[in-house]
Short mmCIF file of C-alpha atoms in Angstrom, two decimals:
data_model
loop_
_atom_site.label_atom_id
_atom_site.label_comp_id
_atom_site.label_asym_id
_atom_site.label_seq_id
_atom_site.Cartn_x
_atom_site.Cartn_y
_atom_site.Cartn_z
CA UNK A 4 -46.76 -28.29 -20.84
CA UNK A 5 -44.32 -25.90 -21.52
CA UNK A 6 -45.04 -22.89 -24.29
CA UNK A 7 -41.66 -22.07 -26.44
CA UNK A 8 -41.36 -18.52 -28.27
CA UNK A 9 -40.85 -18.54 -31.84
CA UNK A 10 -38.72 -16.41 -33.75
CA UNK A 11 -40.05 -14.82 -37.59
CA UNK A 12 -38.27 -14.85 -40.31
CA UNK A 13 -39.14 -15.20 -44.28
CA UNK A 14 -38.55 -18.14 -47.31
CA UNK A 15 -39.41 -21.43 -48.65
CA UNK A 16 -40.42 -25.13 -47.78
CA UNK A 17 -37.93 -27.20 -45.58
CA UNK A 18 -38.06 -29.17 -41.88
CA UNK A 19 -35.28 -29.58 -40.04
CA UNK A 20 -35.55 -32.09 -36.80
CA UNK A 21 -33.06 -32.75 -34.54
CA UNK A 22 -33.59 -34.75 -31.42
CA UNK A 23 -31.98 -34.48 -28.09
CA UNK A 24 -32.59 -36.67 -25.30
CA UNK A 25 -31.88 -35.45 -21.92
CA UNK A 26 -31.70 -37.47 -18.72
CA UNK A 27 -33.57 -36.20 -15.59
CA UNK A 28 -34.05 -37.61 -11.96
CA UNK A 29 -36.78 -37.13 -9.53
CA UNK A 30 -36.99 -38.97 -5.91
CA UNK A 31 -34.14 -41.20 -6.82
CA UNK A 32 -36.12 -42.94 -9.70
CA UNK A 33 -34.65 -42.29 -13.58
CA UNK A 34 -36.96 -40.87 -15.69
CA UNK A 35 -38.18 -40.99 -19.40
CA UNK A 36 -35.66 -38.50 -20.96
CA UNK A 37 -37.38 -34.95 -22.67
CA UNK A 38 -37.47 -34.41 -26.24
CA UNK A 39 -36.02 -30.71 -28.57
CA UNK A 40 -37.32 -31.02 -31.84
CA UNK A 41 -36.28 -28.06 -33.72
CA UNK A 42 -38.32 -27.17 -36.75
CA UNK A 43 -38.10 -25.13 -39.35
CA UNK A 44 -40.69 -24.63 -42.13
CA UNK A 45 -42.48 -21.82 -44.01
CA UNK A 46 -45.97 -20.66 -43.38
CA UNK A 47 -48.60 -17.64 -43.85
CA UNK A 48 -47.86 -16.93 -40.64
CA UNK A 49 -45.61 -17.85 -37.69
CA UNK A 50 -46.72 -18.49 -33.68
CA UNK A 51 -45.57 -17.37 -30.89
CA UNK A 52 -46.68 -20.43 -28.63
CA UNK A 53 -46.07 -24.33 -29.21
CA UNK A 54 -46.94 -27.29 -27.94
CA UNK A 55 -46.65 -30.73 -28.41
CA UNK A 56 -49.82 -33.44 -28.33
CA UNK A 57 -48.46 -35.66 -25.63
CA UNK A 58 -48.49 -32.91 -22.88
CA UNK A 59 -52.33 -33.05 -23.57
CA UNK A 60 -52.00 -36.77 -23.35
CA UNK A 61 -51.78 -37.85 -26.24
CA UNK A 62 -50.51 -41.72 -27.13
CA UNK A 63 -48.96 -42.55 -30.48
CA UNK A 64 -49.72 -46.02 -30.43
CA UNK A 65 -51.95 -46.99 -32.77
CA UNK A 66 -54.84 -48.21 -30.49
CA UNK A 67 -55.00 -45.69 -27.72
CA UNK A 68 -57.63 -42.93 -29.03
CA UNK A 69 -56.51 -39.27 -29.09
CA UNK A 70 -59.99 -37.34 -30.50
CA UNK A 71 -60.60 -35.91 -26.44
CA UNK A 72 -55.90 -35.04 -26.35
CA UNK A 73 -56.81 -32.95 -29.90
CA UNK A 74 -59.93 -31.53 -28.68
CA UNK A 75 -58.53 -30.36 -25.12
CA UNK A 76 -55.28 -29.21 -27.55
CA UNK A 77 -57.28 -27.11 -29.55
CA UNK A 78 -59.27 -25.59 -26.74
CA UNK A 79 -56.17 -24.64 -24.41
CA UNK A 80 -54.03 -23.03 -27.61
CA UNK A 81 -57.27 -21.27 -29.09
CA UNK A 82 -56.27 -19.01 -25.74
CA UNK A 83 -53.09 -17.58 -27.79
CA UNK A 84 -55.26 -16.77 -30.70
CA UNK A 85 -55.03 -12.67 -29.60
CA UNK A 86 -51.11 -13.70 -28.71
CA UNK A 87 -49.81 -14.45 -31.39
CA UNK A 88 -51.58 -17.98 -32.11
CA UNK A 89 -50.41 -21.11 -31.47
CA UNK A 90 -48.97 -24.47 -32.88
CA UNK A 91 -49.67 -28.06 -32.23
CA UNK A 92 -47.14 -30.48 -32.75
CA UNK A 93 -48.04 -34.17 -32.85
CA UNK A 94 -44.62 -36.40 -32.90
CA UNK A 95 -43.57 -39.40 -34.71
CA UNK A 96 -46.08 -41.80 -34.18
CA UNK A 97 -49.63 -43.84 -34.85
CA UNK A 98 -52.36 -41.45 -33.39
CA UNK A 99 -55.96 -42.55 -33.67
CA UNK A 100 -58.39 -40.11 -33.50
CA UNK A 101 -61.88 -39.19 -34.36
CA UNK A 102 -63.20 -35.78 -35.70
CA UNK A 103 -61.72 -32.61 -34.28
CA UNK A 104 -61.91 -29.02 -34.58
CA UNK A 105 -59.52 -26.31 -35.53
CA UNK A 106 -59.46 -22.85 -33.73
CA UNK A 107 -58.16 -19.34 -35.64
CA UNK A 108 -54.81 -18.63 -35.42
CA UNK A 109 -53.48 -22.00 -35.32
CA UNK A 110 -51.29 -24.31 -36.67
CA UNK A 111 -51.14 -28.36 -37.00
CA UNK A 112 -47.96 -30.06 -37.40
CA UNK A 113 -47.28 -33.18 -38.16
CA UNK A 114 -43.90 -34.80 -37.83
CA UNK A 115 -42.57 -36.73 -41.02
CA UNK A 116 -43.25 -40.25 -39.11
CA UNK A 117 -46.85 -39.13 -37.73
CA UNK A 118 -49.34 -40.54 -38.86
CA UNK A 119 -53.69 -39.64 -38.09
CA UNK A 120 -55.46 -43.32 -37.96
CA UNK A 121 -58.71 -42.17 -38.41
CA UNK A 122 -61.52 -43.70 -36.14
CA UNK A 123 -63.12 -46.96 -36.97
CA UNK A 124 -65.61 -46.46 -34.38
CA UNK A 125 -68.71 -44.14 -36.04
CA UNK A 126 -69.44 -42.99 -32.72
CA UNK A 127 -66.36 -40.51 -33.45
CA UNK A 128 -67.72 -38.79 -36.00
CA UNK A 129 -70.66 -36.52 -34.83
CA UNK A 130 -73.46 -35.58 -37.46
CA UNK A 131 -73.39 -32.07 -38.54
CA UNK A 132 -76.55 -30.20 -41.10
CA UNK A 133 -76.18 -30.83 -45.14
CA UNK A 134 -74.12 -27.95 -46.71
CA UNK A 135 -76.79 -25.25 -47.42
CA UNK A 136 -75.80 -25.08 -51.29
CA UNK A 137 -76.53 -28.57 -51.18
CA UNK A 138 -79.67 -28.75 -49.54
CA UNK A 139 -79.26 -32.68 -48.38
CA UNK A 140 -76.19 -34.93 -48.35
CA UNK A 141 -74.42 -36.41 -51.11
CA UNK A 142 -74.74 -39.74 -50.10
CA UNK A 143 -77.62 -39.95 -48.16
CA UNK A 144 -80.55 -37.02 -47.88
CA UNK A 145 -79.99 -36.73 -44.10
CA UNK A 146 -77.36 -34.44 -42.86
CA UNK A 147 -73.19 -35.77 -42.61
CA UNK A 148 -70.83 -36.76 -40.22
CA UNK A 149 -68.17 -34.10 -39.62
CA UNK A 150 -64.87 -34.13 -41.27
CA UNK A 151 -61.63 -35.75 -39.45
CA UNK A 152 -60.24 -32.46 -39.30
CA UNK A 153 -62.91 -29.80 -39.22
CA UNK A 154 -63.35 -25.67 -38.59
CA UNK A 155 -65.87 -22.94 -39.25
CA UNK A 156 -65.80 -19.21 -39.27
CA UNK A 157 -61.83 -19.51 -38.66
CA UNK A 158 -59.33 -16.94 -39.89
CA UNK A 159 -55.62 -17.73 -39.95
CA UNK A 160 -55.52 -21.54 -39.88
CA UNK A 161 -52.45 -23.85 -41.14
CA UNK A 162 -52.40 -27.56 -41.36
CA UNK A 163 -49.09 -28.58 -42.40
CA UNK A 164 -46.24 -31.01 -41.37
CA UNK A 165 -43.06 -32.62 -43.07
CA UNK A 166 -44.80 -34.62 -45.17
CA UNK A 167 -46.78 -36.35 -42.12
CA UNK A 168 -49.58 -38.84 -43.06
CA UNK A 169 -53.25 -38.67 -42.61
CA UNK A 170 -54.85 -42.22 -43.12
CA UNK A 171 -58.71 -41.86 -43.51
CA UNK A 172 -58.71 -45.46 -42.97
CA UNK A 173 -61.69 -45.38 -45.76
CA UNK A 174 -62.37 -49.21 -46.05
CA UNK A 175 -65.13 -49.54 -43.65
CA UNK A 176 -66.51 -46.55 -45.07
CA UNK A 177 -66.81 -47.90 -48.93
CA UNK A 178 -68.04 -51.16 -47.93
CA UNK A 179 -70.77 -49.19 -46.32
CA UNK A 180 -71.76 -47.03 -49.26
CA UNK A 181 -71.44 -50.21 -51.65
CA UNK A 182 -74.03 -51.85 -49.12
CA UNK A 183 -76.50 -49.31 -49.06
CA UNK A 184 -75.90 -49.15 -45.50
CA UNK A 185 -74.94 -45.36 -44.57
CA UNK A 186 -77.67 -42.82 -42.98
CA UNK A 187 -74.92 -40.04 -43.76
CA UNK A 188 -72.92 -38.54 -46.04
CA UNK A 189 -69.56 -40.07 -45.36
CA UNK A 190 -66.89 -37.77 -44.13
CA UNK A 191 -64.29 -35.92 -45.33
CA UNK A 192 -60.34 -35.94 -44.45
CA UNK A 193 -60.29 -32.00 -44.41
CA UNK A 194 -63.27 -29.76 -44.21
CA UNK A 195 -63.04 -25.99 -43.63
CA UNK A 196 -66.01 -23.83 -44.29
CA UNK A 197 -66.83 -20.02 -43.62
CA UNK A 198 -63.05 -19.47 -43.38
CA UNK A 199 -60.23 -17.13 -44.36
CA UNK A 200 -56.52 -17.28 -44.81
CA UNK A 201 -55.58 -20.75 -44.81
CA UNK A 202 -52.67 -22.82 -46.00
CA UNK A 203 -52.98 -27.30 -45.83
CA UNK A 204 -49.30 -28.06 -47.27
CA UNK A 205 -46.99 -30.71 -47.08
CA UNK A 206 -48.94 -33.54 -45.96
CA UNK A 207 -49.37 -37.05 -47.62
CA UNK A 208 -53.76 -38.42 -47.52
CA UNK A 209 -54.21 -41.61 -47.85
CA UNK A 210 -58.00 -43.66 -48.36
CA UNK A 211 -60.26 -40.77 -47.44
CA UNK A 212 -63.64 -42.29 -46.61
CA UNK A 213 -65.17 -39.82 -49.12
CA UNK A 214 -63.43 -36.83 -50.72
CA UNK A 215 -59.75 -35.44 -49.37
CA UNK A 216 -59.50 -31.71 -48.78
CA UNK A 217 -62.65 -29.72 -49.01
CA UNK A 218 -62.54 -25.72 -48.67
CA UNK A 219 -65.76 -24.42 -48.80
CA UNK A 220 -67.37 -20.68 -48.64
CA UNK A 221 -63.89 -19.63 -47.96
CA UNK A 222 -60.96 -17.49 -49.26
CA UNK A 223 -57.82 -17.16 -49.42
CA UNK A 224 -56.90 -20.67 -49.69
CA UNK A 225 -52.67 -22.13 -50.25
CA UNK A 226 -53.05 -25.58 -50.74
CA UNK A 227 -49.41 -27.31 -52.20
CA UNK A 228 -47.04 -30.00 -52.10
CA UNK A 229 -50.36 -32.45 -50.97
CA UNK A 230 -49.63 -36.30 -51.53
CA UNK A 231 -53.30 -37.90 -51.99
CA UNK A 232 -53.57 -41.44 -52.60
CA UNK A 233 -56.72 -43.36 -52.77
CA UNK A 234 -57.29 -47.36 -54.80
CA UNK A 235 -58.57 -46.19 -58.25
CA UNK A 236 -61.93 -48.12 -57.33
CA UNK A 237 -62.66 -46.06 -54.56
CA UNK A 238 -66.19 -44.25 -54.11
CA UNK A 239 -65.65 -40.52 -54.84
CA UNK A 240 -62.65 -39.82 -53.04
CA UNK A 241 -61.86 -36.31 -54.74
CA UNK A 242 -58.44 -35.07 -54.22
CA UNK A 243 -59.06 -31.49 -53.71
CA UNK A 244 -62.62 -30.17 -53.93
CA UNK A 245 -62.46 -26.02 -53.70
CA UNK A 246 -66.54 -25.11 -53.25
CA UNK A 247 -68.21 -21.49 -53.30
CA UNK A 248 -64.12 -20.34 -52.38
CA UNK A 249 -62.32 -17.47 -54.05
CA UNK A 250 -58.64 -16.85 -54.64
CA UNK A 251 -57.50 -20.13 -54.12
CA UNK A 252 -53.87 -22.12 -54.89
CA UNK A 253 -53.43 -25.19 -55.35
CA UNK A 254 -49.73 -26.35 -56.69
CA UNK A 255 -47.13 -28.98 -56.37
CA UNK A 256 -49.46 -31.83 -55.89
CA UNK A 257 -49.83 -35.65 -56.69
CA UNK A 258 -52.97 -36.95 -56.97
CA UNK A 259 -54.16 -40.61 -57.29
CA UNK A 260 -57.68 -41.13 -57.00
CA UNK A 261 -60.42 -43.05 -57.55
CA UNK A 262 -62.52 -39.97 -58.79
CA UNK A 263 -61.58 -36.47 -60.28
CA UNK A 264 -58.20 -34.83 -59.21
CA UNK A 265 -59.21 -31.47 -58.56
CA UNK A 266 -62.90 -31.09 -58.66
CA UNK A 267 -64.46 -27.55 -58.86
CA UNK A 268 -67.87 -27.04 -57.25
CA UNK A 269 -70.33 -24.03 -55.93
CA UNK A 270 -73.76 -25.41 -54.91
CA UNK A 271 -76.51 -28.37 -56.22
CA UNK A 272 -79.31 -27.30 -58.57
CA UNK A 273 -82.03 -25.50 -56.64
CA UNK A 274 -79.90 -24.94 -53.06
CA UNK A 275 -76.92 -24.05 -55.18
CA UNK A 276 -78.60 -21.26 -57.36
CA UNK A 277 -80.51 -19.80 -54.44
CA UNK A 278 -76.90 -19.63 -52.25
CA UNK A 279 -75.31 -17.79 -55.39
CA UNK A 280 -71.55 -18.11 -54.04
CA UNK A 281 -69.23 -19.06 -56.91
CA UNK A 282 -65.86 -20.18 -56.74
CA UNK A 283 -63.65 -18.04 -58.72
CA UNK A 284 -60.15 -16.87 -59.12
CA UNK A 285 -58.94 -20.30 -58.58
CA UNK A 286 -55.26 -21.26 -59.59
CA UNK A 287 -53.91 -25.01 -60.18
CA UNK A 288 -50.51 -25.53 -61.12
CA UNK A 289 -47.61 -28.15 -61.48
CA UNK A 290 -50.31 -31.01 -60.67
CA UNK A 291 -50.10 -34.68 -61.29
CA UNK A 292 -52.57 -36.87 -61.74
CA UNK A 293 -54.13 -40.52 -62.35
CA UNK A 294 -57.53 -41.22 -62.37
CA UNK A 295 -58.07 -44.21 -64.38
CA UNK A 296 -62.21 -43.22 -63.99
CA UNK A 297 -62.90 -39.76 -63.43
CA UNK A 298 -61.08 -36.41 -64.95
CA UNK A 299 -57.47 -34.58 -63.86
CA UNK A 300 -59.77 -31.36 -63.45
CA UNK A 301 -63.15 -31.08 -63.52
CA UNK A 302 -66.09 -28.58 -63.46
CA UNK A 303 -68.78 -29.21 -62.06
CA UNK A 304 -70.73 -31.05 -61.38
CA UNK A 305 -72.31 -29.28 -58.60
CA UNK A 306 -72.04 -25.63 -60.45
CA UNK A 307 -75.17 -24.16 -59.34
CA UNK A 308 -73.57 -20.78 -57.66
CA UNK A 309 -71.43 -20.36 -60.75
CA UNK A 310 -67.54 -20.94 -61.40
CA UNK A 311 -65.53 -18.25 -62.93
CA UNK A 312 -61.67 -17.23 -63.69
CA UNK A 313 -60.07 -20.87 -63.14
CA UNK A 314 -56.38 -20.81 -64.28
CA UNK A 315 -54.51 -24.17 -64.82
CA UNK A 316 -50.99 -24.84 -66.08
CA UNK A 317 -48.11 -27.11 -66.16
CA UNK A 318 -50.50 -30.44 -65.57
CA UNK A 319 -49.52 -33.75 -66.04
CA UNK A 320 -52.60 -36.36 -66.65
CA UNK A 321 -51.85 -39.88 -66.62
CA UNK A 322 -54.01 -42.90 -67.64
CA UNK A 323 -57.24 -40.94 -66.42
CA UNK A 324 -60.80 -40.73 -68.22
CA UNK A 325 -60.23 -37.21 -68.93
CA UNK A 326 -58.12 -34.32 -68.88
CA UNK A 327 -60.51 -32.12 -68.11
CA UNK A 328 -63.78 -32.12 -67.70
CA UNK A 329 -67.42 -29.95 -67.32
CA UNK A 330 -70.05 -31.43 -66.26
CA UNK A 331 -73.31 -29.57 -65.97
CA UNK A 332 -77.15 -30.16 -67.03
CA UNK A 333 -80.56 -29.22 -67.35
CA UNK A 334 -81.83 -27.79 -63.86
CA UNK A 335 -78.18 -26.97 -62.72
CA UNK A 336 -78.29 -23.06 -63.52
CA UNK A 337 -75.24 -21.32 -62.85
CA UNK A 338 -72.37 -20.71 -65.38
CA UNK A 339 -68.58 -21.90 -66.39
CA UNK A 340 -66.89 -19.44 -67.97
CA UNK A 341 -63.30 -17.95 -67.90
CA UNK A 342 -61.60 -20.88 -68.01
CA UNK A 343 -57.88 -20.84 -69.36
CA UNK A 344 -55.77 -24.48 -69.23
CA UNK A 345 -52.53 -24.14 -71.00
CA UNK A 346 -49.15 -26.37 -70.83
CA UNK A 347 -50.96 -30.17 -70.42
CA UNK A 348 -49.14 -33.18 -71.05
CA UNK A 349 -51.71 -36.20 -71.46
CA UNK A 350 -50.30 -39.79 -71.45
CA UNK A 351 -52.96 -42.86 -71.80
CA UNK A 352 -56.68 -41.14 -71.99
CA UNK A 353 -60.00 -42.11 -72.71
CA UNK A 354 -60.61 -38.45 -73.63
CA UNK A 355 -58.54 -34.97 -73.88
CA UNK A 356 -61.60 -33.26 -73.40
CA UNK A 357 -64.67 -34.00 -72.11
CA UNK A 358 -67.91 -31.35 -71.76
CA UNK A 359 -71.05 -33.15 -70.22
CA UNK A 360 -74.43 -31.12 -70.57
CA UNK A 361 -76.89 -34.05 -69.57
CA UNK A 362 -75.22 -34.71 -66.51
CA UNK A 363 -77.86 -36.05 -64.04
CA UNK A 364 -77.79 -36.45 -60.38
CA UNK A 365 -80.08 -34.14 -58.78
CA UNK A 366 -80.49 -33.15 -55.39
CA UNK A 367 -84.60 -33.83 -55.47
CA UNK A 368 -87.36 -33.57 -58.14
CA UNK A 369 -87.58 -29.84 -57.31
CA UNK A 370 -85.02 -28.61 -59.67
CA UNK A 371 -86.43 -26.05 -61.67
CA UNK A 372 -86.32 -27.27 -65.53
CA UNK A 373 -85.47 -23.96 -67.01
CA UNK A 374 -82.61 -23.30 -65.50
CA UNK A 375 -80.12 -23.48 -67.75
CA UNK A 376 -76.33 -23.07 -67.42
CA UNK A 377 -74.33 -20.57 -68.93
CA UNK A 378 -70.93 -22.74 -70.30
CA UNK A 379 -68.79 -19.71 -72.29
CA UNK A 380 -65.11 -18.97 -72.47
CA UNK A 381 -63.38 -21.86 -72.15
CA UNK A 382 -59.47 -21.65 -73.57
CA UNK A 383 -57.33 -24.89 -74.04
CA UNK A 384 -53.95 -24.19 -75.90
CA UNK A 385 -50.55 -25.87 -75.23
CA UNK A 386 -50.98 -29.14 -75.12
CA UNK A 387 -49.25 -32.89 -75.84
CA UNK A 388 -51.15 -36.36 -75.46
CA UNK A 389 -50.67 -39.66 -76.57
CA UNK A 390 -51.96 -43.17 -76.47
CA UNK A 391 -55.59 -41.55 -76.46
CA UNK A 392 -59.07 -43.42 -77.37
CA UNK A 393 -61.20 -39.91 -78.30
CA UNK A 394 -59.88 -36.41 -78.68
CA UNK A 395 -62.82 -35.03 -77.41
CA UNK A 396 -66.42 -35.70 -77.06
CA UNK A 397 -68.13 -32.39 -76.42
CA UNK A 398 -71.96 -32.55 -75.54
CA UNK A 399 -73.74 -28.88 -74.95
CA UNK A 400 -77.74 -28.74 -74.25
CA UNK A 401 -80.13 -28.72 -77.09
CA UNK A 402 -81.35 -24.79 -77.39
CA UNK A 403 -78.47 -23.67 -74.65
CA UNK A 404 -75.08 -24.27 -76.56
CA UNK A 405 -72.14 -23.76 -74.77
CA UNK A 406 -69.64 -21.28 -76.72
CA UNK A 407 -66.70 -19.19 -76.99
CA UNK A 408 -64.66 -22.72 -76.82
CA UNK A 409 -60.89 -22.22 -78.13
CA UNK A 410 -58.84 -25.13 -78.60
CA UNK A 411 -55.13 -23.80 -80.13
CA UNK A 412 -51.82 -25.80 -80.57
CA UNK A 413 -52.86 -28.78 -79.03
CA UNK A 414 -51.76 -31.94 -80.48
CA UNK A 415 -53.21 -35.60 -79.37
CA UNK A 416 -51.49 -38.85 -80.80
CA UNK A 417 -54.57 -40.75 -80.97
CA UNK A 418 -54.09 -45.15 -79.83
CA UNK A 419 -53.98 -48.29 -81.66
CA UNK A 420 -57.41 -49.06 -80.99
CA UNK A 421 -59.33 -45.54 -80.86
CA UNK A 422 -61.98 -44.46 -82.08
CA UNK A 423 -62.94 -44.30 -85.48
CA UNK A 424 -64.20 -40.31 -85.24
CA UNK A 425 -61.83 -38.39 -83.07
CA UNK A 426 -64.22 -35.86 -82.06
CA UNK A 427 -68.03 -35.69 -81.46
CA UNK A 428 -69.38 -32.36 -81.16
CA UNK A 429 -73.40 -31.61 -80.53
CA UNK A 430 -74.26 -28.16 -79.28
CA UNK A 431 -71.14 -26.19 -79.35
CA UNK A 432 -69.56 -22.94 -81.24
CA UNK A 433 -66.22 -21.81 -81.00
CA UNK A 434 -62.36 -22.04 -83.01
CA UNK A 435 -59.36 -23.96 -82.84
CA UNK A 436 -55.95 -23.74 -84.64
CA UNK A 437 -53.39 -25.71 -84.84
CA UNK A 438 -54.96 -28.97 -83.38
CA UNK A 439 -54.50 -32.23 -84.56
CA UNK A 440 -56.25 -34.40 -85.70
CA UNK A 441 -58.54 -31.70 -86.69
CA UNK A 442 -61.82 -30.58 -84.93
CA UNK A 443 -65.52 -30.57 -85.71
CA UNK A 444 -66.50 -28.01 -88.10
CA UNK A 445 -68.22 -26.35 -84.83
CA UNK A 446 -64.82 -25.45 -84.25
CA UNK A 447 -63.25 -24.23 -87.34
CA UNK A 448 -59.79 -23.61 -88.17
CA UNK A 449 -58.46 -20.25 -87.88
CA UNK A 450 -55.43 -20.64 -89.52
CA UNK A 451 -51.97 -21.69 -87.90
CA UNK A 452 -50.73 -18.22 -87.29
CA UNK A 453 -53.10 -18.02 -84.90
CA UNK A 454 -51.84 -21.30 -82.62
CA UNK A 455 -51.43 -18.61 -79.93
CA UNK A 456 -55.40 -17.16 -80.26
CA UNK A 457 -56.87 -18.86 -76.90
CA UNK A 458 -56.21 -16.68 -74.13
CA UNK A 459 -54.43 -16.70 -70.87
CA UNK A 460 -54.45 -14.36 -68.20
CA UNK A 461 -51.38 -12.13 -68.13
CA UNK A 462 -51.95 -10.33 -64.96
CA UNK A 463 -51.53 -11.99 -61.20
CA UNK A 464 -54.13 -13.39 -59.25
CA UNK A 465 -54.36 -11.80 -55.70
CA UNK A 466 -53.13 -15.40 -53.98
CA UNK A 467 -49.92 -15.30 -56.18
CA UNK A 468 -48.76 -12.15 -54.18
CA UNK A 469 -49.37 -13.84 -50.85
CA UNK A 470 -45.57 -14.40 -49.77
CA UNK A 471 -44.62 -17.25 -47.05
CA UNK A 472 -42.56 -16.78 -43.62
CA UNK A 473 -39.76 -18.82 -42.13
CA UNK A 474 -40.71 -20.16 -38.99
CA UNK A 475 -38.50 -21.91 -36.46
CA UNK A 476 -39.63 -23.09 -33.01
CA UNK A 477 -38.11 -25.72 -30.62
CA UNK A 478 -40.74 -27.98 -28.98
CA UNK A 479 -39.56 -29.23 -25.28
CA UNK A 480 -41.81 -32.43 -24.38
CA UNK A 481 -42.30 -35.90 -22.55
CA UNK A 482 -42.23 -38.80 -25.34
#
C-alpha cells in the first residue's frame, strides 16, 4: 500500500482521471503494470493520505465479496484521522460488498465506472437496535439490519465519487416485504447517525432495498448532485430522508422513486415526542423529481420531535401524487411550521398540495391521543402546474386546525378529466392571492397586489456559507 500526499486548494465540482500504466519486472517474470489515477474534485475538506481498495484486497469482479477489503480499509485509514484523514479510492469496477462502516475524517471515492453490488447474502447485513425516536422498526417491530454504508458519532466524513454507482440490489429485499417474510427493518443505502460535518455528493443510487440516504441526529449535512433511481412500484424507497438533523443541503439532485423525493422526518408518535430532536434549518434546492405515488417533498410523516425552518426552491415535480406534502395525525405531537416553498414547476399531478391530518400508522397502541400537532406557517408562492387532477386537498384535525397557510401567485392548469371541485379544504385558516383557480373561502383572497404576501427567508442559512476545497491526489496501485 503506498500513502500519496495531497495538495489543498479551493473551487467547484470536476474529476479528472488519467491512467498510466507502467511496466515492472521482478525475478525475471513480467508483472501486472501499476496504475496513477489523478483526481481532482471539491470537498469540505481535503486528506493528506490515500489509498486505493485493491491494496486491501479488494476484487472488482462482481462475485468476489469485498465487505472484510472495506472493513480492514476503514480500520487501517481511521489511523490518519489526527493526520490529516484519509481517502479510499475504489477503481473502476463491480465490487460486492455487505454493510460497512465509516471512520471520522474520511473520505469514499468512487471512480465513474465503480459500481457497490450490494450483498444478496443477509448474513452481510448485521442487526443493529430500532432508532430510539422510533421506538421499533419500520417494517418489522424488532430492531434493523445496518445500512450498506453505515457510521455513528463521526465528524468530518465524505462519500463522494465521479458519479460512481451504488446498486442496493433491492429486489430480493421487496419480494421479502411483499411476502410478509422480513424479521427486520430492511436496510438502507446510506445511514449516518450522531454525526457532524458531512458531504454524500456526486454519486448515482440505484434500487435501495428500503430508503436511499438517511442522515439522522446529525448536522451539518451537503448532500448534491445525487442520482437516485428506484421502479416507481418500489416499497418506500425514499430518496433522501434528513431525520432529527439541522442545517442541512440538499441541491442539484434527480430523484425517481417509488415513494416521496425528499422526505422530512424527526421521531414516531410516543418515541418521537419523548426524543424531542427536530430537524430544522433544512435547505432543498434545484431538485427534480417523479414519483408517480408519493410527494416531491414531504413532511412528515414521522414528525413527532418537530420540523421547523425548511426552505425549498427552484423544484421541478413531474407526474408525482403531490408536490408537496404534510402528513401528520392524531397522537403524532410535534409541529410543522416555518415552511417557505417558492419557484415550483408542476407537470402531470394528482395534487399541488396535499396536507394529511388523519394520517395513521402508528408505532404501537401507546400513542397518547391528545397529542396533537402544531401545523402553522406554511408559505407556497411562485408557482406553475399543469395537466393536474386537484389543486389541493387540504385536511387539518377536527378542534386542532392547522393555520397561518399562504398560498400567493401560484397558478395550476387544472386536466381534461379533473376534478369537478378544485380544492377541498376541512380544518384550515389562512390567505392566498393571486391563485388560480381560486381557493376555499378558508383561504380568502387578499387582493392581487399582494401576489408577493407569503414569505421567504431573506437571510442565509448557516450551511450556505460552508465553502468547498479543491482537492487533487494521485493514487499509485496494483489493478
Amino acid at each position: 500500500m503506498e500513502m500519496c500526499k495531497s495538495p489543498l486548494t479551493t473551487q467547484v465540482v470536476s474529476v479528472l482521471v488519467a491512467v498510466v500504466l507502467l511496466l515492472s519486472v521482478s525475478r525475471g517474470e513480467c508483472r501486472k503494470g501499476r496504475i496513477l489515477e489523478a483526481l481532482e474534485y471539491s470537498a469540505i475538506s481535503c486528506r493528506a493520505h490515500s489509498a486505493s481498495l485493491v491494496d486491501f484486497g479488494g476484487v472488482g469482479d462482481g462475485q468476489t465479496l469485498n465487505t472484510k477489503a472495506f472493513q480492514d480499509a476503514v480500520s487501517e485509514l481511521s489511523k490518519y484521522g489526527s493526520e490529516g484523514g484519509a481517502q479510499l479510492y475504489v477503481p473502476a469496477g463491480k465490487w460486492l460488498t455487505g454493510s460497512f462502516s465509516l471512520t471520522s475524517h474520511f473520505t469514499l471515492f468512487l471512480h465513474r465506472d465503480a459500481v457497490l453490488l450490494a450483498s444478496q447474502d443477509i448474513s452481510q447485513w448485521p442487526v443493529i437496535k430500532p432508532l430510539p425516536s422510533y421506538g421499533r422498526g419500520r417494517d418489522a417491530a424488532a430492531g434493523r439490519y445496518t445500512s450498506l454504508i453505515f457510521g455513528t458519532n463521526l465528524t468530518d466524513v465524505i462519500i463522494t465519487g465521479d458519479n460512481g454507482t451504488i446498486d442496493g440490489q433491492g429486489g430480493l429485499w421487496w419480494q421479502r416485504f411483499h411476502g410478509g417474510k422480513l424479521k427486520y427493518t430492511r436496510p438502507y443505502l446510506i445511514e449516518l447517525m450522531y454525526s457532524a460535518d458531512i458531504q454524500i455528493s456526486n454519486l448515482t443510487l440505484l434500487n435501495s432495498p428500503s430508503w436511499n440516504v438517511h442522515p439522522v441526529y446529525s448536522r451539518n449535512i451537503l448532500i448534491q448532485g445525487i442520482t437516485i433511481l428506484a421502479p416507481v412500484r418500489s416499497p418506500n424507497t425514499d430518496g433522501i430522508n434528513p431525520d432529527s438533523c439541522t442545517n442541512t443541503r440538499i441541491e442539484d439532485c434527480y430523484i425517481v422513486s417509488g415513494d416521496d423525493c425528499v422526505a422530512v422526518k424527526s421521531g414516531w408518535d410516543e418515541y418521537g415526542i419523548a426524543y424531542g430532536m427536530p430537524t430544522k434549518q433544512l435547505v432543498i434546492r434545484r431538485l427534480t423529481c417523479i414519483s408517480p405515488y408519493s410527494a416531491v417533498i414531504a413532511l412528515g410523516s414521522e414528525m413527532s420531535g418537530g420540523i421547523q425552518d425548511v426552505r425549498a426552491e427552484d423544484i421541478v415535480a413531474i407526474n408525482s401524487e403531490s408536490g408537496i406534502r404534510i402528513k401528520t395525525g392524531i397522537g403524532r405531537g410535534g409541529y410543522v411550521k416555518d415552511i417557505y416553498v417558492r419557484g415550483m414547476t408542476m407537470k402531470t399531478m394528482k395534487w399541488a398540495f396535499w396536507m394529511t391530518g388523519n394520517y395513521g400508522s402508528h408505532a404501537d397502541n401507546h400513542y397518547d391521543p391528545k397529542a396533537f400537532p402544531v401545523i402553522q406557517g406554511i408559505n407556497y408562492r411562485d408557482m406553475v402546474a399543469e395537466n393536474v387532477s386537484m389543486a389541493a386537498r387540504l385536511e387539518g384535525i377536527p378542534s386542532d386546525p392547522f393555520t397561518g397557510i399562504c398560498i400567493s401567485n401560484v397558478t395550476i392548469h387544472l386536466a381534461a378529466k379533473a376534478k369537478k371541485v378544485p380544492w377541498t379544504c376541512t380544518d384550515v385558516e389562512g390567505i392566498s392571492s393571486g391563485v388560480t383557480p381560486t381557493p376555499c373561502s378558508t383561504l380568502p383572497d387578499q387582493g392581487p397586489e399582494k401576489t408577493s404576501l407569503c414569505n421567504f427567508p431573506a437571510e442565509s442559512l448557516p450551511i450556505d456559507t460552508v465553502e468547498l476545497q479543491k482537492c487533487s491526489y494521485g493514487i499509485n496501485y496494483y489493478p
